[in-house]
Amino acid sequence: AEGHGVFETRHLIAGLNTVLLQSLNGGSGVDSSQISFTVRKITGEVAEYTIDLGGDARPQTLQDVVDLISANTPLDASINAAGTGIELRALSGNTEAIVVADVDGTTAADLGIAGTFEDEVISGGNLQLQYISRQTLLADLNFGQGVGTGDFTITDSTGALHFVALSVRSPK
């Protein structure tokens, strides 16, 4: 009907066996910029590839990123066996080094794959999936048993101390 446009939003949940990029790094997410892959062969041959994770085809899930890397580089990308990061494997056996770098932004670093690697298999760092958010109820933790009452202190990254007291509130 006239006057009614199409409303599009970001993904709210990921597909099976993957996670949303925005839930990685403790909920800080992953930058959407370009990553450079340089593959240096033992023969001296050098090949460079760039993947743009921004723009129109912006990936939403970790599996989307893995698929983009596998489709556009001579590397086989997958989620590592622990399910905590990306693993890259050179498809040819005569690779001397693989360099993964950010072109403009922090995407490769955010994905834990930035660096120079002399192995044919690159094991990326732990992507720190966010398990708890602002919407997580204390009653939902501990397999639905909730958490007990008590006091504890949190020390933040600046060294500041924050006292927390958990108690049972009576319904009104």
PDB file of C-alpha atoms in Angstrom:
ATOM      1  CA  ALA A   1       0.000   0.000   0.000  1.00  0.00           C
ATOM      2  CA  GLU A   2       1.094   3.548  -0.635  1.00  0.00           C
ATOM      3  CA  GLY A   3       2.986   5.163   2.218  1.00  0.00           C
ATOM      4  CA  HIS A   4       4.077   1.827   3.680  1.00  0.00           C
ATOM      5  CA  GLY A   5       7.756   1.085   3.319  1.00  0.00           C
ATOM      6  CA  VAL A   6       9.731  -1.995   4.050  1.00  0.00           C
ATOM      7  CA  PHE A   7      11.321  -2.080   7.475  1.00  0.00           C
ATOM      8  CA  GLU A   8      14.523  -4.075   7.817  1.00  0.00           C
ATOM      9  CA  THR A   9      16.448  -4.754  10.996  1.00  0.00           C
ATOM     10  CA  ARG A  10      19.562  -6.609  12.016  1.00  0.00           C
ATOM     11  CA  HIS A  11      19.395 -10.293  12.916  1.00  0.00           C
ATOM     12  CA  LEU A  12      18.082 -10.845  16.425  1.00  0.00           C
ATOM     13  CA  ILE A  13      19.208 -14.458  16.664  1.00  0.00           C
ATOM     14  CA  ALA A  14      21.813 -16.518  14.834  1.00  0.00           C
ATOM     15  CA  GLY A  15      21.220 -19.707  12.882  1.00  0.00           C
ATOM     16  CA  LEU A  16      22.034 -23.208  14.048  1.00  0.00           C
ATOM     17  CA  ASN A  17      25.660 -23.814  15.060  1.00  0.00           C
ATOM     18  CA  THR A  18      26.707 -20.172  14.795  1.00  0.00           C
ATOM     19  CA  VAL A  19      26.595 -16.942  16.783  1.00  0.00           C
ATOM     20  CA  LEU A  20      25.902 -13.322  15.955  1.00  0.00           C
ATOM     21  CA  LEU A  21      29.030 -11.207  15.506  1.00  0.00           C
ATOM     22  CA  GLN A  22      27.554  -8.640  17.912  1.00  0.00           C
ATOM     23  CA  SER A  23      27.632 -11.222  20.737  1.00  0.00           C
ATOM     24  CA  LEU A  24      31.403 -11.828  20.442  1.00  0.00           C
ATOM     25  CA  ASN A  25      34.106 -10.191  22.538  1.00  0.00           C
ATOM     26  CA  GLY A  26      31.864 -10.121  25.584  1.00  0.00           C
ATOM     27  CA  GLY A  27      29.078  -8.372  23.681  1.00  0.00           C
ATOM     28  CA  SER A  28      31.291  -5.638  22.186  1.00  0.00           C
ATOM     29  CA  GLY A  29      30.968  -7.298  18.793  1.00  0.00           C
ATOM     30  CA  VAL A  30      33.273  -7.256  15.795  1.00  0.00           C
ATOM     31  CA  ASP A  31      34.290  -4.311  13.612  1.00  0.00           C
ATOM     32  CA  SER A  32      32.979  -4.405  10.026  1.00  0.00           C
ATOM     33  CA  SER A  33      35.917  -3.424   7.860  1.00  0.00           C
ATOM     34  CA  GLN A  34      38.432  -4.986   5.471  1.00  0.00           C
ATOM     35  CA  ILE A  35      40.832  -7.837   6.198  1.00  0.00           C
ATOM     36  CA  SER A  36      43.935  -8.535   4.116  1.00  0.00           C
ATOM     37  CA  PHE A  37      45.234 -12.094   3.647  1.00  0.00           C
ATOM     38  CA  THR A  38      48.742 -12.515   2.217  1.00  0.00           C
ATOM     39  CA  VAL A  39      49.848 -16.051   1.401  1.00  0.00           C
ATOM     40  CA  ARG A  40      53.567 -16.567   0.791  1.00  0.00           C
ATOM     41  CA  LYS A  41      54.552 -19.882  -0.834  1.00  0.00           C
ATOM     42  CA  ILE A  42      57.853 -21.715  -0.352  1.00  0.00           C
ATOM     43  CA  THR A  43      58.535 -20.972  -4.048  1.00  0.00           C
ATOM     44  CA  GLY A  44      58.520 -17.234  -3.300  1.00  0.00           C
ATOM     45  CA  GLU A  45      55.142 -16.646  -4.935  1.00  0.00           C
ATOM     46  CA  VAL A  46      52.993 -14.153  -3.012  1.00  0.00           C
ATOM     47  CA  ALA A  47      49.229 -13.808  -3.361  1.00  0.00           C
ATOM     48  CA  GLU A  48      47.106 -11.156  -1.660  1.00  0.00           C
ATOM     49  CA  TYR A  49      43.387 -11.206  -0.984  1.00  0.00           C
ATOM     50  CA  THR A  50      41.117  -8.634   0.647  1.00  0.00           C
ATOM     51  CA  ILE A  51      37.719  -9.321   2.144  1.00  0.00           C
ATOM     52  CA  ASP A  52      35.333  -6.465   2.916  1.00  0.00           C
ATOM     53  CA  LEU A  53      33.085  -7.242   5.878  1.00  0.00           C
ATOM     54  CA  GLY A  54      31.287  -3.908   5.573  1.00  0.00           C
ATOM     55  CA  GLY A  55      29.066  -2.588   2.826  1.00  0.00           C
ATOM     56  CA  ASP A  56      25.995  -4.276   1.393  1.00  0.00           C
ATOM     57  CA  ALA A  57      27.001  -7.875   2.115  1.00  0.00           C
ATOM     58  CA  ARG A  58      27.841  -7.255   5.774  1.00  0.00           C
ATOM     59  CA  PRO A  59      28.015 -10.627   7.535  1.00  0.00           C
ATOM     60  CA  GLN A  60      25.810 -11.056  10.593  1.00  0.00           C
ATOM     61  CA  THR A  61      27.128 -14.345  11.993  1.00  0.00           C
ATOM     62  CA  LEU A  62      30.480 -15.979  12.576  1.00  0.00           C
ATOM     63  CA  GLN A  63      29.551 -18.620   9.986  1.00  0.00           C
ATOM     64  CA  ASP A  64      28.996 -15.823   7.426  1.00  0.00           C
ATOM     65  CA  VAL A  65      32.597 -14.669   8.046  1.00  0.00           C
ATOM     66  CA  VAL A  66      33.952 -18.215   7.777  1.00  0.00           C
ATOM     67  CA  ASP A  67      32.079 -18.681   4.478  1.00  0.00           C
ATOM     68  CA  LEU A  68      33.429 -15.379   3.079  1.00  0.00           C
ATOM     69  CA  ILE A  69      37.022 -16.285   3.946  1.00  0.00           C
ATOM     70  CA  SER A  70      36.709 -19.781   2.437  1.00  0.00           C
ATOM     71  CA  ALA A  71      35.083 -18.471  -0.744  1.00  0.00           C
ATOM     72  CA  ASN A  72      37.528 -15.611  -1.370  1.00  0.00           C
ATOM     73  CA  THR A  73      40.958 -16.888  -0.266  1.00  0.00           C
ATOM     74  CA  PRO A  74      43.026 -20.066  -0.713  1.00  0.00           C
ATOM     75  CA  LEU A  75      42.285 -20.845   2.926  1.00  0.00           C
ATOM     76  CA  ASP A  76      39.772 -23.222   4.438  1.00  0.00           C
ATOM     77  CA  ALA A  77      38.106 -21.373   7.313  1.00  0.00           C
ATOM     78  CA  SER A  78      36.124 -23.130  10.020  1.00  0.00           C
ATOM     79  CA  ILE A  79      35.093 -22.792  13.636  1.00  0.00           C
ATOM     80  CA  ASN A  80      37.702 -24.479  15.853  1.00  0.00           C
ATOM     81  CA  ALA A  81      36.930 -27.782  17.601  1.00  0.00           C
ATOM     82  CA  ALA A  82      36.248 -26.017  20.924  1.00  0.00           C
ATOM     83  CA  GLY A  83      33.757 -23.687  19.212  1.00  0.00           C
ATOM     84  CA  THR A  84      35.538 -20.614  20.577  1.00  0.00           C
ATOM     85  CA  GLY A  85      37.324 -19.175  17.539  1.00  0.00           C
ATOM     86  CA  ILE A  86      38.230 -19.363  13.868  1.00  0.00           C
ATOM     87  CA  GLU A  87      40.694 -21.847  12.411  1.00  0.00           C
ATOM     88  CA  LEU A  88      42.331 -21.178   9.042  1.00  0.00           C
ATOM     89  CA  ARG A  89      44.048 -23.897   7.028  1.00  0.00           C
ATOM     90  CA  ALA A  90      46.119 -23.372   3.875  1.00  0.00           C
ATOM     91  CA  LEU A  91      44.650 -25.399   1.009  1.00  0.00           C
ATOM     92  CA  SER A  92      48.041 -26.042  -0.608  1.00  0.00           C
ATOM     93  CA  GLY A  93      50.841 -27.806   1.212  1.00  0.00           C
ATOM     94  CA  ASN A  94      53.669 -25.489   0.170  1.00  0.00           C
ATOM     95  CA  THR A  95      52.780 -22.400   2.216  1.00  0.00           C
ATOM     96  CA  GLU A  96      55.650 -20.626   3.968  1.00  0.00           C
ATOM     97  CA  ALA A  97      53.686 -17.907   5.761  1.00  0.00           C
ATOM     98  CA  ILE A  98      50.221 -16.416   6.035  1.00  0.00           C
ATOM     99  CA  VAL A  99      49.757 -12.795   7.067  1.00  0.00           C
ATOM    100  CA  VAL A 100      46.315 -11.688   8.247  1.00  0.00           C
ATOM    101  CA  ALA A 101      45.990  -7.942   8.817  1.00  0.00           C
ATOM    102  CA  ASP A 102      43.411  -5.203   9.218  1.00  0.00           C
ATOM    103  CA  VAL A 103      43.216  -2.854   6.236  1.00  0.00           C
ATOM    104  CA  ASP A 104      41.071  -0.196   7.899  1.00  0.00           C
ATOM    105  CA  GLY A 105      39.672  -1.027  11.288  1.00  0.00           C
ATOM    106  CA  THR A 106      40.064  -3.840  13.804  1.00  0.00           C
ATOM    107  CA  THR A 107      38.126  -6.736  12.261  1.00  0.00           C
ATOM    108  CA  ALA A 108      41.008  -9.252  12.036  1.00  0.00           C
ATOM    109  CA  ALA A 109      42.095  -8.407  15.578  1.00  0.00           C
ATOM    110  CA  ASP A 110      38.488  -8.629  16.822  1.00  0.00           C
ATOM    111  CA  LEU A 111      38.215 -12.088  15.215  1.00  0.00           C
ATOM    112  CA  GLY A 112      41.483 -13.192  16.852  1.00  0.00           C
ATOM    113  CA  ILE A 113      43.184 -13.974  13.535  1.00  0.00           C
ATOM    114  CA  ALA A 114      45.488 -10.959  13.020  1.00  0.00           C
ATOM    115  CA  GLY A 115      49.188 -11.768  12.750  1.00  0.00           C
ATOM    116  CA  THR A 116      51.938 -13.470  10.783  1.00  0.00           C
ATOM    117  CA  PHE A 117      51.788 -17.252  10.886  1.00  0.00           C
ATOM    118  CA  GLU A 118      54.375 -19.739   9.642  1.00  0.00           C
ATOM    119  CA  ASP A 119      52.169 -22.779  10.155  1.00  0.00           C
ATOM    120  CA  GLU A 120      49.684 -24.044   7.595  1.00  0.00           C
ATOM    121  CA  VAL A 121      47.007 -24.080  10.286  1.00  0.00           C
ATOM    122  CA  ILE A 122      46.117 -20.889  12.135  1.00  0.00           C
ATOM    123  CA  SER A 123      44.205 -21.204  15.383  1.00  0.00           C
ATOM    124  CA  GLY A 124      42.535 -17.905  16.160  1.00  0.00           C
ATOM    125  CA  GLY A 125      42.043 -16.622  19.675  1.00  0.00           C
ATOM    126  CA  ASN A 126      39.044 -17.119  21.929  1.00  0.00           C
ATOM    127  CA  LEU A 127      36.221 -14.874  20.712  1.00  0.00           C
ATOM    128  CA  GLN A 128      34.677 -14.558  24.195  1.00  0.00           C
ATOM    129  CA  LEU A 129      31.023 -15.251  23.404  1.00  0.00           C
ATOM    130  CA  GLN A 130      28.700 -13.177  25.572  1.00  0.00           C
ATOM    131  CA  TYR A 131      26.538 -15.480  27.681  1.00  0.00           C
ATOM    132  CA  ILE A 132      24.964 -12.945  29.993  1.00  0.00           C
ATOM    133  CA  SER A 133      23.345  -9.677  28.940  1.00  0.00           C
ATOM    134  CA  ARG A 134      21.365  -6.909  30.606  1.00  0.00           C
ATOM    135  CA  GLN A 135      18.210  -8.957  29.982  1.00  0.00           C
ATOM    136  CA  THR A 136      19.522 -12.047  31.814  1.00  0.00           C
ATOM    137  CA  LEU A 137      17.570 -12.663  34.992  1.00  0.00           C
ATOM    138  CA  LEU A 138      19.461 -13.862  38.075  1.00  0.00           C
ATOM    139  CA  ALA A 139      16.703 -16.442  38.488  1.00  0.00           C
ATOM    140  CA  ASP A 140      17.675 -17.957  35.102  1.00  0.00           C
ATOM    141  CA  LEU A 141      21.287 -18.630  36.110  1.00  0.00           C
ATOM    142  CA  ASN A 142      22.585 -21.873  37.634  1.00  0.00           C
ATOM    143  CA  PHE A 143      20.356 -24.042  35.392  1.00  0.00           C
ATOM    144  CA  GLY A 144      17.226 -22.163  36.455  1.00  0.00           C
ATOM    145  CA  GLN A 145      18.025 -22.468  40.173  1.00  0.00           C
ATOM    146  CA  GLY A 146      18.982 -18.802  40.387  1.00  0.00           C
ATOM    147  CA  VAL A 147      21.697 -17.410  42.615  1.00  0.00           C
ATOM    148  CA  GLY A 148      21.725 -17.201  46.381  1.00  0.00           C
ATOM    149  CA  THR A 149      21.804 -14.076  48.467  1.00  0.00           C
ATOM    150  CA  GLY A 150      24.959 -12.530  49.854  1.00  0.00           C
ATOM    151  CA  ASP A 151      27.541  -9.838  49.351  1.00  0.00           C
ATOM    152  CA  PHE A 152      30.532  -9.616  47.037  1.00  0.00           C
ATOM    153  CA  THR A 153      32.956  -7.043  45.666  1.00  0.00           C
ATOM    154  CA  ILE A 154      33.791  -6.441  42.025  1.00  0.00           C
ATOM    155  CA  THR A 155      37.098  -4.850  41.045  1.00  0.00           C
ATOM    156  CA  ASP A 156      36.868  -3.182  37.626  1.00  0.00           C
ATOM    157  CA  SER A 157      39.684  -2.674  35.124  1.00  0.00           C
ATOM    158  CA  THR A 158      40.636   0.667  36.713  1.00  0.00           C
ATOM    159  CA  GLY A 159      41.011  -0.920  40.140  1.00  0.00           C
ATOM    160  CA  ALA A 160      37.848   0.658  41.540  1.00  0.00           C
ATOM    161  CA  LEU A 161      35.904  -1.515  43.971  1.00  0.00           C
ATOM    162  CA  HIS A 162      32.137  -1.952  43.735  1.00  0.00           C
ATOM    163  CA  PHE A 163      30.183  -3.557  46.577  1.00  0.00           C
ATOM    164  CA  VAL A 164      27.154  -5.668  45.606  1.00  0.00           C
ATOM    165  CA  ALA A 165      24.565  -6.971  48.046  1.00  0.00           C
ATOM    166  CA  LEU A 166      22.054  -9.560  46.798  1.00  0.00           C
ATOM    167  CA  SER A 167      18.943 -10.054  48.869  1.00  0.00           C
ATOM    168  CA  VAL A 168      15.463 -11.428  48.443  1.00  0.00           C
ATOM    169  CA  ARG A 169      12.841  -8.789  47.767  1.00  0.00           C
ATOM    170  CA  SER A 170       9.339  -9.542  48.978  1.00  0.00           C
ATOM    171  CA  PRO A 171       6.588  -9.142  46.416  1.00  0.00           C
ATOM    172  CA  LYS A 172       4.335  -6.146  46.957  1.00  0.00           C
TER     173      LYS A 172
END
